[in-house]
CSV table of C-alpha atoms in Angstrom, one decimal:
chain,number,residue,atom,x,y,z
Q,407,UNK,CA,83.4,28.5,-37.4
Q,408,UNK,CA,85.7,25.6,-36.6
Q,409,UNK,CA,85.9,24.9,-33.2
Q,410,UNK,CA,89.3,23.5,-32.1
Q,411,UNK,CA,89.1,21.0,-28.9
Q,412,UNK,CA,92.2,20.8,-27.2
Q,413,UNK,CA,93.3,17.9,-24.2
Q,414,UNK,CA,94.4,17.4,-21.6
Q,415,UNK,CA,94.5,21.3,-20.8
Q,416,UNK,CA,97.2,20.5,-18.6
Q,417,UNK,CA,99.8,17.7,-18.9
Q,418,UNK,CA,103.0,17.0,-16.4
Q,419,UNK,CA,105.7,14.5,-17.4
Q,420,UNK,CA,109.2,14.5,-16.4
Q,421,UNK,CA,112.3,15.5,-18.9
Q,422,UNK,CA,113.1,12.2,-21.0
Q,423,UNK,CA,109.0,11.3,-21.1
Q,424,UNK,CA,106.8,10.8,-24.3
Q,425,UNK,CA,104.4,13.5,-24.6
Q,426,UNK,CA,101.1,13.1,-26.7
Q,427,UNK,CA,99.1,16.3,-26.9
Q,428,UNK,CA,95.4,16.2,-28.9
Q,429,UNK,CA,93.8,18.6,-31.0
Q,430,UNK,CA,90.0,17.9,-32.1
Q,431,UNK,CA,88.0,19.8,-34.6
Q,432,UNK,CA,84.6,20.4,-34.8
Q,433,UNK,CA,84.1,19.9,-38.7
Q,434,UNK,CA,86.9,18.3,-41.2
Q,435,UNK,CA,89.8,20.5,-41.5
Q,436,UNK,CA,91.8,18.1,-44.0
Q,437,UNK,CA,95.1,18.4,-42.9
Q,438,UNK,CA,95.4,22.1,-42.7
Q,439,UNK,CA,96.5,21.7,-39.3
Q,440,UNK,CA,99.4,23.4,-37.4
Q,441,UNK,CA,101.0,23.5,-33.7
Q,442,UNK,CA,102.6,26.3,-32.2
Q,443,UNK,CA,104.8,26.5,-29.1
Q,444,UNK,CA,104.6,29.4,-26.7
Q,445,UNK,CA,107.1,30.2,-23.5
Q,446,UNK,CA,106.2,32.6,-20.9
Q,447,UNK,CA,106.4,36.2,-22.6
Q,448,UNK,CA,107.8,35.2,-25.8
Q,449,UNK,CA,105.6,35.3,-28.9
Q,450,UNK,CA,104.5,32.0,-30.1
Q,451,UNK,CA,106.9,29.4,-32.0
Q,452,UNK,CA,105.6,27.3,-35.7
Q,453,UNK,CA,106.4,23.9,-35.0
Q,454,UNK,CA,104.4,21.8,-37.1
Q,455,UNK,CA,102.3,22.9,-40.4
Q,456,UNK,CA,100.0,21.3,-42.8
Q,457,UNK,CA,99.4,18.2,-40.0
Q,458,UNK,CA,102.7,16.5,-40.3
Q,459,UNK,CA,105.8,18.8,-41.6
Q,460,UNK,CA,108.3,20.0,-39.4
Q,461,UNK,CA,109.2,23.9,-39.6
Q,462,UNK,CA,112.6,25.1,-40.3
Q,463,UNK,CA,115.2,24.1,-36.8
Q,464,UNK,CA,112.1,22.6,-35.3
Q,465,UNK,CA,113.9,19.2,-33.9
Q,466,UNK,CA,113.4,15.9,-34.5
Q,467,UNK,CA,111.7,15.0,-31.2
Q,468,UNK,CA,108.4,17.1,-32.3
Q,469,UNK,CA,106.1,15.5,-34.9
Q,470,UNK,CA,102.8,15.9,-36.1
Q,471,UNK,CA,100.3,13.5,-37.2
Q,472,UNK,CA,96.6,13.3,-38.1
Q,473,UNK,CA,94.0,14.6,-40.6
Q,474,UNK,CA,90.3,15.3,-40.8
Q,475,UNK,CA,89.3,16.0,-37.2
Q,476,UNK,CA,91.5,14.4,-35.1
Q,477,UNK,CA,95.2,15.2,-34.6
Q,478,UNK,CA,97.8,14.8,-32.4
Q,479,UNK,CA,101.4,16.5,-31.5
Q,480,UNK,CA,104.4,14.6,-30.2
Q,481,UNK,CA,106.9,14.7,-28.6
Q,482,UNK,CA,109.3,12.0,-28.3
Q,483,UNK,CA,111.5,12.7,-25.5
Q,484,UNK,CA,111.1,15.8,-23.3
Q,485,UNK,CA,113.7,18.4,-22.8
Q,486,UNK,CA,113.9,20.7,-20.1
Q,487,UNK,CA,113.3,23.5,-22.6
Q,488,UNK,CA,109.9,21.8,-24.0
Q,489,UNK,CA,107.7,22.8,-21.3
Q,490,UNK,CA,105.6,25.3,-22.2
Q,491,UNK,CA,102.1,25.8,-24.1
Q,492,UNK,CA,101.1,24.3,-27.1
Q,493,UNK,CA,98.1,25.6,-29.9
Q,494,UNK,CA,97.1,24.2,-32.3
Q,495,UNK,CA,95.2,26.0,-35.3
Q,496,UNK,CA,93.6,25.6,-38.4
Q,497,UNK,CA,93.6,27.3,-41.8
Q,498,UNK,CA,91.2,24.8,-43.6
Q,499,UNK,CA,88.8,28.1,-43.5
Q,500,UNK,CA,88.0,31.1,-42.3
Q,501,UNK,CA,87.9,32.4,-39.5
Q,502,UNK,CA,91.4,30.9,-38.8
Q,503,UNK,CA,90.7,29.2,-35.2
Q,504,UNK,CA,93.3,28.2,-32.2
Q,505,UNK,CA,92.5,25.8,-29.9
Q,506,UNK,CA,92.5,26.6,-25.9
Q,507,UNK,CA,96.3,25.6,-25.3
Q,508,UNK,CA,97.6,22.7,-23.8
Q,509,UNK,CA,100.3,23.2,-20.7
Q,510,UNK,CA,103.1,20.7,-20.9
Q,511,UNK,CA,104.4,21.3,-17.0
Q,512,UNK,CA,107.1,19.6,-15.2
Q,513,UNK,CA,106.4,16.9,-12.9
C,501,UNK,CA,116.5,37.0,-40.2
C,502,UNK,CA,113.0,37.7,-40.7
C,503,UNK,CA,112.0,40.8,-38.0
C,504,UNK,CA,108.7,42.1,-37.8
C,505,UNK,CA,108.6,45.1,-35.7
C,506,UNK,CA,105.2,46.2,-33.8
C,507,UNK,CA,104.6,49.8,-32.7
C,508,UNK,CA,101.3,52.2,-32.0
C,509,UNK,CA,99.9,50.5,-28.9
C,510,UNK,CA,98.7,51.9,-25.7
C,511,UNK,CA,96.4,53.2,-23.2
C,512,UNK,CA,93.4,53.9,-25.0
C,513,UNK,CA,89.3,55.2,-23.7
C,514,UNK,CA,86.7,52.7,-24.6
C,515,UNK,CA,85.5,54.0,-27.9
C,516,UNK,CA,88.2,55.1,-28.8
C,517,UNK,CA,91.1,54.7,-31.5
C,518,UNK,CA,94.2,53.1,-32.1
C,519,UNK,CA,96.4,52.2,-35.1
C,520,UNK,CA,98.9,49.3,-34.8
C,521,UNK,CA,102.1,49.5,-37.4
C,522,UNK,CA,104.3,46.4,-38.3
C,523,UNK,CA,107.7,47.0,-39.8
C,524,UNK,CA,108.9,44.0,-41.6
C,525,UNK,CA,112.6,43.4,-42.7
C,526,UNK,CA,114.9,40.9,-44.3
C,527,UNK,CA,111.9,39.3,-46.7
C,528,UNK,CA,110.5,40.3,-49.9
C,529,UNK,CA,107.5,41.7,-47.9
C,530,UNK,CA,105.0,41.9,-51.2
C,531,UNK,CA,105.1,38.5,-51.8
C,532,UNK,CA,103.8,37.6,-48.3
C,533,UNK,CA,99.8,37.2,-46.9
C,534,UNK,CA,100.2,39.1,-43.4
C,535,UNK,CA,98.4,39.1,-40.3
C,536,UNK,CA,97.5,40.2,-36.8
C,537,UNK,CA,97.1,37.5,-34.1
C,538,UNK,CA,96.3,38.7,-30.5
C,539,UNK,CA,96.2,37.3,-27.1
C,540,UNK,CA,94.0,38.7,-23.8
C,541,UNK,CA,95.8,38.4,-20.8
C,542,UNK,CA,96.4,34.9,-19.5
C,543,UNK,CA,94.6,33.6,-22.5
C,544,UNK,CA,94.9,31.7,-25.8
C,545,UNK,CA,95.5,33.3,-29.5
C,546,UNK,CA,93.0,34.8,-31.6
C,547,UNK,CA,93.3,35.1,-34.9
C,548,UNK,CA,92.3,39.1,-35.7
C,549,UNK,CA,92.6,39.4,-39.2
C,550,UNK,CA,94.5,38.6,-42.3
C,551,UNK,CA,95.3,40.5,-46.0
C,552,UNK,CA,96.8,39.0,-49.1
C,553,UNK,CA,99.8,40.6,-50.8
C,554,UNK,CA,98.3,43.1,-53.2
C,555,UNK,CA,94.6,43.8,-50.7
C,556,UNK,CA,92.4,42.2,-53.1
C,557,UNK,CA,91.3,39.7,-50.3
C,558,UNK,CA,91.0,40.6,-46.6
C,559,UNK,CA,89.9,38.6,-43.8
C,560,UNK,CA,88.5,39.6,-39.9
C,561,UNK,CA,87.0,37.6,-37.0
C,562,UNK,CA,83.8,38.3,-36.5
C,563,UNK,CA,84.5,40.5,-33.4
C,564,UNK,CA,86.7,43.2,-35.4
C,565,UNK,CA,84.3,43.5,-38.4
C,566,UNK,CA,83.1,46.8,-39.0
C,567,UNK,CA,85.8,48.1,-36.2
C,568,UNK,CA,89.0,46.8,-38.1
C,569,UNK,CA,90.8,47.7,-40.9
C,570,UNK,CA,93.9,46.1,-41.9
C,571,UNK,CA,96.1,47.1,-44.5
C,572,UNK,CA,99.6,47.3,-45.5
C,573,UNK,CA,102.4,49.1,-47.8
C,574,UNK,CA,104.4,47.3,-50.1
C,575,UNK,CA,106.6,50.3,-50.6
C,576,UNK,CA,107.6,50.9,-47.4
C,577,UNK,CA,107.0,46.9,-45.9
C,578,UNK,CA,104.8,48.1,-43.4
C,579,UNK,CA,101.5,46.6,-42.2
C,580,UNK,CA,98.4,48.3,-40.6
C,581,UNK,CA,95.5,47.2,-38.0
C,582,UNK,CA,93.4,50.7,-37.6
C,583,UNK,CA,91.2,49.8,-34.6
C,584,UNK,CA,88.3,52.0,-33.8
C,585,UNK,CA,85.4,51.6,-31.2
C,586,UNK,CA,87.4,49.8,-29.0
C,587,UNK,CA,86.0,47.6,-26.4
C,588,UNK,CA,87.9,46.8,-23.4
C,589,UNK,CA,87.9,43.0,-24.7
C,590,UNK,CA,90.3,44.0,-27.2
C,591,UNK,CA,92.5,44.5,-24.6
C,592,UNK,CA,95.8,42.0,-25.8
C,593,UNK,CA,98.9,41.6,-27.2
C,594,UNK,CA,98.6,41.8,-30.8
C,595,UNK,CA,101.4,40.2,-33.0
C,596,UNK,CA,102.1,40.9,-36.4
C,597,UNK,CA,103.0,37.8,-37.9
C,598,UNK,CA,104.1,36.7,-41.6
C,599,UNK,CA,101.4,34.4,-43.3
C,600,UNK,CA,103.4,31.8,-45.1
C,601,UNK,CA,100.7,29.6,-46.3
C,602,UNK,CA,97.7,31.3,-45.8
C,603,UNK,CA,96.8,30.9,-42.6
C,604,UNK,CA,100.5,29.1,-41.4
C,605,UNK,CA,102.5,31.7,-39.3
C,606,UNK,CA,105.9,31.0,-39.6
C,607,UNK,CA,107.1,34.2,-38.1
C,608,UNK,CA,105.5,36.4,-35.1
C,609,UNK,CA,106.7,40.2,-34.1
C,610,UNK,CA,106.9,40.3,-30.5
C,611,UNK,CA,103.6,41.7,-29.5
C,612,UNK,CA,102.4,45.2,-28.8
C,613,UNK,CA,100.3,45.8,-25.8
C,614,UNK,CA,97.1,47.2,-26.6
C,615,UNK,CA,95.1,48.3,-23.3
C,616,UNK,CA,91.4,49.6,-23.6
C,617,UNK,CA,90.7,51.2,-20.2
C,618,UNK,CA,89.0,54.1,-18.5
């Protein structure tokens, strides 16, 4: 099973900051990598797939980069509506893993 | 838009049985690998299992082998999760969600509650 190591678990920046948000595997996952976004009882959001593409309406600010074990989410400029938790997940093989979340909280 | 519908969950005695349904509209629903993700109170996702469009190839965490069964119908665009010997870990909110790349959700139902409790 691919272990997915995510950090910091908590991160708080202020709206208008550059956020950086890592996700480690335990074994090479290519770049069959993808980030999710979550808000307090909503279900959870695609924002990035396959390491660096942008899903449908996901904005500009959010991007993806990375491959083999080490990847990382950005986001450029914070908006009041960006804070929330972040997964990412792998589909390199199975079982399909998330990692622990990371919490993007206002400072 | 793309709407996946969850119903079936509940209150349910450990041991005991429960079977999750997914109604999926506004997609050709048999072209689609679909899934169930789930997520314990004030915890991350899991990943529960997965089914590719015609059944020839499903997938489980190890946790729900042998307890879990998904399956779906083309006909009517419904998806299945039959849980049995439930555990009160499986206590979540399980999500039906679209599989758009094989293991990429690109769209997530809004969750069902599932509570295993005496």
């Amino acid at each position: 099973e691919t272990v997915l190591t995510q950090s910091p678990a908590t991160l708080s920046l202020s709206p208008g900051e550059r956020a950086t948000l890592s996700c480690r595997a335990s074994q090479s996952v290519t770049s069959f990598l993808a980030w999710y976004q979550q808000k307090p009882g909503q279900a959870p959001r695609l924002l990035i797939y396959d390491a660096v593409n942008r899903a449908t309406g996901i904005p500009a600010r959010f991007s993806g980069s990375g491959s083999g074990t080490d990847f990382t989410l950005t986001i450029s400029s914070l908006e009041p509506e960006d804070f929330a938790v972040y997964y990412c997940q792998q589909r390199n093989s199975w079982p399909i893993t998330f990692g622990q979340g990371t919490r993007l909280e206002i400072k | 838009e793309v709407q996946l519908v969850e119903s079936g969950g509940g209150l349910v005695q450990p041991g005991g049985s429960l079977r999750l349904s997914c109604a999926a509209s506004e997609f050709t629903f048999s072209k689609y690998w679909m899934g169930w993700v789930r997520q314990a109170p004030g915890k991350g996702l899991e990943w529960v299992a997965s089914t590719k469009q015609d059944e020839t190839e499903k997938y489980y965490v190890d946790s729900a082998k042998g307890r879990f069964t998904i399956s779906r119908d083309n006909a009517r665009n419904s998806l299945y999760l039959q849980m049995n010997s439930l555990r009160a870990e499986d206590t979540a909110v399980y999500y039906c969600v679209r599989d758009w790349m094989v293991g990429t959700f690109d769209y997530w139902g809004q969750g069902i509650v599932v509570t295993v409790s005496s």
